[in-house]
Amino acid sequence: ETRLSEADRSLLQTTIRRTAIVAVGEDLVVANVHAKEPKSAPAAEALARYFLLVCTCASEAAQNVETAPCETAQNVERAPRQRPGVTQLLLGDTNLPSRELAEAFAAECGRLSMGVLPRVGTPTTRKMRSKLHGQRCNKAKTLVLVEAHKDFAIVGPAAGTWKPERTLVYPDLAAEPDLLLPHAKWAADHSMVQVLLKREPQV
């Protein structure tokens, strides 16, 4: 069990309110998580454990079981039980601000048997906010280049029938080192992470 600071608990409570789960049939569930920025390695690791908790809730929702464990941040401090048979795919804007925290998040995901896509260090946002973005009072967010791996696709640990076959990032910021977002070719300030899933034949 890991003790979280009050600030980290507050971050998780906000993240919980930004989570949506959709069951796609009986053997695939997709969750979307928009995290509030983790500011420390323990917070990044707690976010990974929250993702595992979402996997559990997603599986139980697909099987019409109570999903009460998702309600509080305190449950993030315990590794929940997993149910087999349902593929869990989490699409998350983690808002991790640095490679160091992205690596801490990915390492904890790996320890919890979750797959991390794309590989850590793949830039999914590169932007420079102008004074017209309404944040002139925050010097850390105005006319400062921000590049980070914030967007992930996390494959849950349950042994399901859907397997990731290919991962694409568009625009590919690694291949276009001078491209800033938003851009005429892509109107969002984050790249899209796309995962192609293939369903294994049923016996």
PDB file of C-alpha atoms in Angstrom:
ATOM      1  CA  GLU A   1       0.000   0.000   0.000  1.00  0.00           C
ATOM      2  CA  THR A   2       1.290   3.472  -0.922  1.00  0.00           C
ATOM      3  CA  ARG A   3       0.517   6.604   1.048  1.00  0.00           C
ATOM      4  CA  LEU A   4      -0.569   9.514  -1.140  1.00  0.00           C
ATOM      5  CA  SER A   5      -0.246  13.169  -0.256  1.00  0.00           C
ATOM      6  CA  GLU A   6      -3.401  15.232   0.011  1.00  0.00           C
ATOM      7  CA  ALA A   7      -2.402  17.038  -3.189  1.00  0.00           C
ATOM      8  CA  ASP A   8      -2.039  13.737  -5.056  1.00  0.00           C
ATOM      9  CA  ARG A   9      -5.394  12.540  -3.697  1.00  0.00           C
ATOM     10  CA  SER A  10      -6.969  15.740  -5.014  1.00  0.00           C
ATOM     11  CA  LEU A  11      -5.432  15.125  -8.450  1.00  0.00           C
ATOM     12  CA  LEU A  12      -6.892  11.614  -8.517  1.00  0.00           C
ATOM     13  CA  GLN A  13     -10.340  12.790  -7.438  1.00  0.00           C
ATOM     14  CA  THR A  14     -10.362  15.208 -10.377  1.00  0.00           C
ATOM     15  CA  THR A  15      -9.179  12.440 -12.722  1.00  0.00           C
ATOM     16  CA  ILE A  16     -11.948  10.123 -11.495  1.00  0.00           C
ATOM     17  CA  ARG A  17     -14.524  12.712 -12.571  1.00  0.00           C
ATOM     18  CA  ARG A  18     -12.934  12.739 -16.041  1.00  0.00           C
ATOM     19  CA  THR A  19     -13.259   9.007 -16.696  1.00  0.00           C
ATOM     20  CA  ALA A  20     -15.745   7.326 -19.020  1.00  0.00           C
ATOM     21  CA  ILE A  21     -16.142   3.588 -19.711  1.00  0.00           C
ATOM     22  CA  VAL A  22     -17.921   2.049 -22.707  1.00  0.00           C
ATOM     23  CA  ALA A  23     -18.592  -1.672 -23.173  1.00  0.00           C
ATOM     24  CA  VAL A  24     -18.197  -2.695 -26.834  1.00  0.00           C
ATOM     25  CA  GLY A  25     -19.918  -6.047 -26.800  1.00  0.00           C
ATOM     26  CA  GLU A  26     -19.207  -8.629 -24.102  1.00  0.00           C
ATOM     27  CA  ASP A  27     -15.460  -9.028 -24.574  1.00  0.00           C
ATOM     28  CA  LEU A  28     -14.126  -5.508 -25.176  1.00  0.00           C
ATOM     29  CA  VAL A  29     -14.341  -2.422 -22.992  1.00  0.00           C
ATOM     30  CA  VAL A  30     -12.820   0.955 -23.797  1.00  0.00           C
ATOM     31  CA  ALA A  31     -12.180   3.648 -21.218  1.00  0.00           C
ATOM     32  CA  ASN A  32     -11.205   7.269 -21.711  1.00  0.00           C
ATOM     33  CA  VAL A  33      -9.279   9.030 -18.953  1.00  0.00           C
ATOM     34  CA  HIS A  34      -8.331  12.714 -18.919  1.00  0.00           C
ATOM     35  CA  ALA A  35      -5.937  12.988 -16.000  1.00  0.00           C
ATOM     36  CA  LYS A  36      -5.069  16.059 -14.018  1.00  0.00           C
ATOM     37  CA  GLU A  37      -1.313  16.602 -14.239  1.00  0.00           C
ATOM     38  CA  PRO A  38       0.672  14.341 -11.883  1.00  0.00           C
ATOM     39  CA  LYS A  39       3.466  16.421 -10.375  1.00  0.00           C
ATOM     40  CA  SER A  40       5.591  13.695  -8.766  1.00  0.00           C
ATOM     41  CA  ALA A  41       6.722  10.109  -9.341  1.00  0.00           C
ATOM     42  CA  PRO A  42       4.389   8.767  -6.597  1.00  0.00           C
ATOM     43  CA  ALA A  43       1.492  10.568  -8.283  1.00  0.00           C
ATOM     44  CA  ALA A  44       2.445   9.110 -11.686  1.00  0.00           C
ATOM     45  CA  GLU A  45       2.608   5.624 -10.152  1.00  0.00           C
ATOM     46  CA  ALA A  46      -0.742   6.176  -8.431  1.00  0.00           C
ATOM     47  CA  LEU A  47      -2.197   7.142 -11.819  1.00  0.00           C
ATOM     48  CA  ALA A  48      -1.031   3.769 -13.183  1.00  0.00           C
ATOM     49  CA  ARG A  49      -2.770   2.012 -10.297  1.00  0.00           C
ATOM     50  CA  TYR A  50      -5.890   4.028 -11.016  1.00  0.00           C
ATOM     51  CA  PHE A  51      -5.739   2.791 -14.609  1.00  0.00           C
ATOM     52  CA  LEU A  52      -5.662  -0.766 -13.255  1.00  0.00           C
ATOM     53  CA  LEU A  53      -8.682   0.049 -11.108  1.00  0.00           C
ATOM     54  CA  VAL A  54     -10.483   1.332 -14.210  1.00  0.00           C
ATOM     55  CA  CYS A  55      -9.635  -1.962 -15.944  1.00  0.00           C
ATOM     56  CA  THR A  56     -11.354  -3.826 -13.127  1.00  0.00           C
ATOM     57  CA  CYS A  57     -14.398  -1.561 -13.222  1.00  0.00           C
ATOM     58  CA  ALA A  58     -14.545  -1.886 -17.007  1.00  0.00           C
ATOM     59  CA  SER A  59     -14.495  -5.684 -16.858  1.00  0.00           C
ATOM     60  CA  GLU A  60     -17.147  -5.755 -14.167  1.00  0.00           C
ATOM     61  CA  ALA A  61     -19.313  -3.282 -16.079  1.00  0.00           C
ATOM     62  CA  ALA A  62     -19.104  -5.500 -19.157  1.00  0.00           C
ATOM     63  CA  GLN A  63     -20.219  -8.435 -17.028  1.00  0.00           C
ATOM     64  CA  ASN A  64     -22.983  -6.412 -15.313  1.00  0.00           C
ATOM     65  CA  VAL A  65     -21.305  -6.509 -11.910  1.00  0.00           C
ATOM     66  CA  GLU A  66     -21.295  -3.700  -9.331  1.00  0.00           C
ATOM     67  CA  THR A  67     -18.618  -1.055 -10.042  1.00  0.00           C
ATOM     68  CA  ALA A  68     -18.508   0.623  -6.626  1.00  0.00           C
ATOM     69  CA  PRO A  69     -14.676   0.280  -6.255  1.00  0.00           C
ATOM     70  CA  CYS A  70     -14.227   3.143  -8.755  1.00  0.00           C
ATOM     71  CA  GLU A  71     -15.782   5.728  -6.486  1.00  0.00           C
ATOM     72  CA  THR A  72     -12.862   6.904  -4.337  1.00  0.00           C
ATOM     73  CA  ALA A  73      -9.183   7.711  -4.713  1.00  0.00           C
ATOM     74  CA  GLN A  74      -8.418   5.650  -1.608  1.00  0.00           C
ATOM     75  CA  ASN A  75      -8.979   2.478  -3.652  1.00  0.00           C
ATOM     76  CA  VAL A  76      -6.059   3.450  -5.897  1.00  0.00           C
ATOM     77  CA  GLU A  77      -3.745   2.512  -3.025  1.00  0.00           C
ATOM     78  CA  ARG A  78      -4.776  -1.140  -3.314  1.00  0.00           C
ATOM     79  CA  ALA A  79      -4.227  -3.388  -6.339  1.00  0.00           C
ATOM     80  CA  PRO A  80      -7.691  -4.698  -7.284  1.00  0.00           C
ATOM     81  CA  ARG A  81      -8.637  -8.215  -8.329  1.00  0.00           C
ATOM     82  CA  GLN A  82      -8.847  -8.895 -12.069  1.00  0.00           C
ATOM     83  CA  ARG A  83     -11.492 -10.844 -13.985  1.00  0.00           C
ATOM     84  CA  PRO A  84     -10.373 -12.741 -17.106  1.00  0.00           C
ATOM     85  CA  GLY A  85     -12.054 -12.812 -20.492  1.00  0.00           C
ATOM     86  CA  VAL A  86     -12.581  -9.134 -21.302  1.00  0.00           C
ATOM     87  CA  THR A  87     -10.017  -7.084 -23.240  1.00  0.00           C
ATOM     88  CA  GLN A  88      -9.524  -3.698 -21.593  1.00  0.00           C
ATOM     89  CA  LEU A  89      -8.239  -0.728 -23.597  1.00  0.00           C
ATOM     90  CA  LEU A  90      -7.659   2.581 -21.844  1.00  0.00           C
ATOM     91  CA  LEU A  91      -7.080   5.719 -23.889  1.00  0.00           C
ATOM     92  CA  GLY A  92      -5.625   8.392 -21.696  1.00  0.00           C
ATOM     93  CA  ASP A  93      -4.380  11.954 -21.780  1.00  0.00           C
ATOM     94  CA  THR A  94      -2.174  11.549 -18.714  1.00  0.00           C
ATOM     95  CA  ASN A  95      -0.854  15.127 -18.764  1.00  0.00           C
ATOM     96  CA  LEU A  96       2.513  13.761 -17.602  1.00  0.00           C
ATOM     97  CA  PRO A  97       4.791  16.774 -18.041  1.00  0.00           C
ATOM     98  CA  SER A  98       8.189  15.064 -18.395  1.00  0.00           C
ATOM     99  CA  ARG A  99       9.881  11.925 -19.646  1.00  0.00           C
ATOM    100  CA  GLU A 100      10.944  11.093 -16.089  1.00  0.00           C
ATOM    101  CA  LEU A 101       7.326  10.939 -14.895  1.00  0.00           C
ATOM    102  CA  ALA A 102       6.206   9.148 -18.068  1.00  0.00           C
ATOM    103  CA  GLU A 103       8.822   6.474 -17.358  1.00  0.00           C
ATOM    104  CA  ALA A 104       7.649   6.160 -13.738  1.00  0.00           C
ATOM    105  CA  PHE A 105       4.059   5.767 -14.960  1.00  0.00           C
ATOM    106  CA  ALA A 106       5.004   3.198 -17.613  1.00  0.00           C
ATOM    107  CA  ALA A 107       7.190   1.228 -15.200  1.00  0.00           C
ATOM    108  CA  GLU A 108       4.318   0.929 -12.727  1.00  0.00           C
ATOM    109  CA  CYS A 109       1.981  -0.113 -15.550  1.00  0.00           C
ATOM    110  CA  GLY A 110       4.467  -2.811 -16.491  1.00  0.00           C
ATOM    111  CA  ARG A 111       4.736  -3.989 -12.903  1.00  0.00           C
ATOM    112  CA  LEU A 112       0.948  -4.333 -12.897  1.00  0.00           C
ATOM    113  CA  SER A 113       1.057  -6.387 -16.138  1.00  0.00           C
ATOM    114  CA  MET A 114      -0.464  -3.661 -18.304  1.00  0.00           C
ATOM    115  CA  GLY A 115       0.765  -2.978 -21.825  1.00  0.00           C
ATOM    116  CA  VAL A 116       1.929   0.563 -22.657  1.00  0.00           C
ATOM    117  CA  LEU A 117       1.527   2.025 -26.161  1.00  0.00           C
ATOM    118  CA  PRO A 118       3.257   3.758 -27.872  1.00  0.00           C
ATOM    119  CA  ARG A 119       6.773   3.324 -26.470  1.00  0.00           C
ATOM    120  CA  VAL A 120       7.728   5.753 -23.720  1.00  0.00           C
ATOM    121  CA  GLY A 121       9.294   8.919 -25.084  1.00  0.00           C
ATOM    122  CA  THR A 122       7.087   9.182 -28.160  1.00  0.00           C
ATOM    123  CA  PRO A 123       6.063  12.861 -28.278  1.00  0.00           C
ATOM    124  CA  THR A 124       2.291  13.312 -28.494  1.00  0.00           C
ATOM    125  CA  THR A 125       2.166  17.049 -27.914  1.00  0.00           C
ATOM    126  CA  ARG A 126       4.409  19.928 -28.933  1.00  0.00           C
ATOM    127  CA  LYS A 127       3.082  23.428 -28.524  1.00  0.00           C
ATOM    128  CA  MET A 128       3.917  26.983 -27.614  1.00  0.00           C
ATOM    129  CA  ARG A 129       1.077  28.985 -26.129  1.00  0.00           C
ATOM    130  CA  SER A 130       0.908  32.574 -27.328  1.00  0.00           C
ATOM    131  CA  LYS A 131      -0.265  35.546 -25.285  1.00  0.00           C
ATOM    132  CA  LEU A 132      -3.621  35.173 -27.027  1.00  0.00           C
ATOM    133  CA  HIS A 133      -4.253  31.887 -25.216  1.00  0.00           C
ATOM    134  CA  GLY A 134      -5.363  33.764 -22.109  1.00  0.00           C
ATOM    135  CA  GLN A 135      -2.594  32.598 -19.749  1.00  0.00           C
ATOM    136  CA  ARG A 136      -0.354  35.661 -19.696  1.00  0.00           C
ATOM    137  CA  CYS A 137      -0.239  35.583 -15.899  1.00  0.00           C
ATOM    138  CA  ASN A 138       1.415  32.156 -15.960  1.00  0.00           C
ATOM    139  CA  LYS A 139       4.947  32.544 -17.305  1.00  0.00           C
ATOM    140  CA  ALA A 140       5.418  28.766 -17.332  1.00  0.00           C
ATOM    141  CA  LYS A 141       2.638  28.459 -19.912  1.00  0.00           C
ATOM    142  CA  THR A 142       3.240  31.481 -22.154  1.00  0.00           C
ATOM    143  CA  LEU A 143       5.761  31.516 -25.005  1.00  0.00           C
ATOM    144  CA  VAL A 144       7.342  28.318 -23.626  1.00  0.00           C
ATOM    145  CA  LEU A 145       7.887  25.281 -25.842  1.00  0.00           C
ATOM    146  CA  VAL A 146       6.223  22.194 -24.346  1.00  0.00           C
ATOM    147  CA  GLU A 147       6.973  18.743 -25.743  1.00  0.00           C
ATOM    148  CA  ALA A 148       5.989  15.566 -23.916  1.00  0.00           C
ATOM    149  CA  HIS A 149       4.583  12.065 -24.161  1.00  0.00           C
ATOM    150  CA  LYS A 150       1.185  12.632 -22.573  1.00  0.00           C
ATOM    151  CA  ASP A 151      -1.160  10.368 -24.522  1.00  0.00           C
ATOM    152  CA  PHE A 152      -1.133   6.617 -24.001  1.00  0.00           C
ATOM    153  CA  ALA A 153      -3.097   3.533 -24.916  1.00  0.00           C
ATOM    154  CA  ILE A 154      -2.974   1.078 -22.026  1.00  0.00           C
ATOM    155  CA  VAL A 155      -3.907  -2.570 -22.527  1.00  0.00           C
ATOM    156  CA  GLY A 156      -5.265  -4.143 -19.353  1.00  0.00           C
ATOM    157  CA  PRO A 157      -3.837  -7.328 -17.848  1.00  0.00           C
ATOM    158  CA  ALA A 158      -6.875  -9.549 -18.431  1.00  0.00           C
ATOM    159  CA  ALA A 159      -6.440 -12.230 -21.101  1.00  0.00           C
ATOM    160  CA  GLY A 160      -9.070 -11.182 -23.630  1.00  0.00           C
ATOM    161  CA  THR A 161      -9.776 -12.041 -27.250  1.00  0.00           C
ATOM    162  CA  TRP A 162      -8.726  -8.681 -28.720  1.00  0.00           C
ATOM    163  CA  LYS A 163      -5.006  -8.054 -29.208  1.00  0.00           C
ATOM    164  CA  PRO A 164      -3.234  -4.844 -30.283  1.00  0.00           C
ATOM    165  CA  GLU A 165      -1.743  -5.334 -33.729  1.00  0.00           C
ATOM    166  CA  ARG A 166      -0.463  -1.869 -34.602  1.00  0.00           C
ATOM    167  CA  THR A 167      -0.137   1.568 -33.013  1.00  0.00           C
ATOM    168  CA  LEU A 168      -0.096   4.816 -34.974  1.00  0.00           C
ATOM    169  CA  VAL A 169       0.528   8.389 -33.818  1.00  0.00           C
ATOM    170  CA  TYR A 170      -0.726  11.226 -36.035  1.00  0.00           C
ATOM    171  CA  PRO A 171       0.764  13.693 -36.578  1.00  0.00           C
ATOM    172  CA  ASP A 172       4.043  11.880 -35.964  1.00  0.00           C
ATOM    173  CA  LEU A 173       5.917  14.579 -34.054  1.00  0.00           C
ATOM    174  CA  ALA A 174       9.042  12.428 -33.800  1.00  0.00           C
ATOM    175  CA  ALA A 175       9.262  12.445 -37.604  1.00  0.00           C
ATOM    176  CA  GLU A 176       8.446  16.170 -37.831  1.00  0.00           C
ATOM    177  CA  PRO A 177      10.643  17.838 -35.187  1.00  0.00           C
ATOM    178  CA  ASP A 178       9.652  21.387 -36.188  1.00  0.00           C
ATOM    179  CA  LEU A 179       5.882  20.855 -36.198  1.00  0.00           C
ATOM    180  CA  LEU A 180       3.945  22.758 -33.539  1.00  0.00           C
ATOM    181  CA  LEU A 181       0.337  21.971 -32.629  1.00  0.00           C
ATOM    182  CA  PRO A 182      -2.320  23.009 -33.378  1.00  0.00           C
ATOM    183  CA  HIS A 183      -1.511  23.160 -37.089  1.00  0.00           C
ATOM    184  CA  ALA A 184      -3.368  23.481 -40.382  1.00  0.00           C
ATOM    185  CA  LYS A 185      -2.953  19.720 -40.857  1.00  0.00           C
ATOM    186  CA  TRP A 186      -4.207  18.895 -37.330  1.00  0.00           C
ATOM    187  CA  ALA A 187      -6.424  21.249 -35.347  1.00  0.00           C
ATOM    188  CA  ALA A 188      -5.812  19.748 -31.881  1.00  0.00           C
ATOM    189  CA  ASP A 189      -2.902  20.447 -29.538  1.00  0.00           C
ATOM    190  CA  HIS A 190      -2.260  16.699 -29.016  1.00  0.00           C
ATOM    191  CA  SER A 191      -1.570  14.015 -31.593  1.00  0.00           C
ATOM    192  CA  MET A 192      -3.999  11.129 -32.021  1.00  0.00           C
ATOM    193  CA  VAL A 193      -2.906   7.741 -30.703  1.00  0.00           C
ATOM    194  CA  GLN A 194      -4.619   5.037 -32.743  1.00  0.00           C
ATOM    195  CA  VAL A 195      -4.540   1.332 -31.835  1.00  0.00           C
ATOM    196  CA  LEU A 196      -5.589  -1.341 -34.298  1.00  0.00           C
ATOM    197  CA  LEU A 197      -7.044  -4.361 -32.469  1.00  0.00           C
ATOM    198  CA  LYS A 198      -7.401  -7.801 -33.956  1.00  0.00           C
ATOM    199  CA  ARG A 199      -9.871 -10.338 -32.575  1.00  0.00           C
ATOM    200  CA  GLU A 200      -8.495 -13.806 -32.143  1.00  0.00           C
ATOM    201  CA  PRO A 201     -10.554 -16.616 -33.718  1.00  0.00           C
ATOM    202  CA  GLN A 202     -12.963 -18.262 -31.274  1.00  0.00           C
ATOM    203  CA  VAL A 203     -12.744 -22.011 -30.840  1.00  0.00           C
TER     204      VAL A 203
END
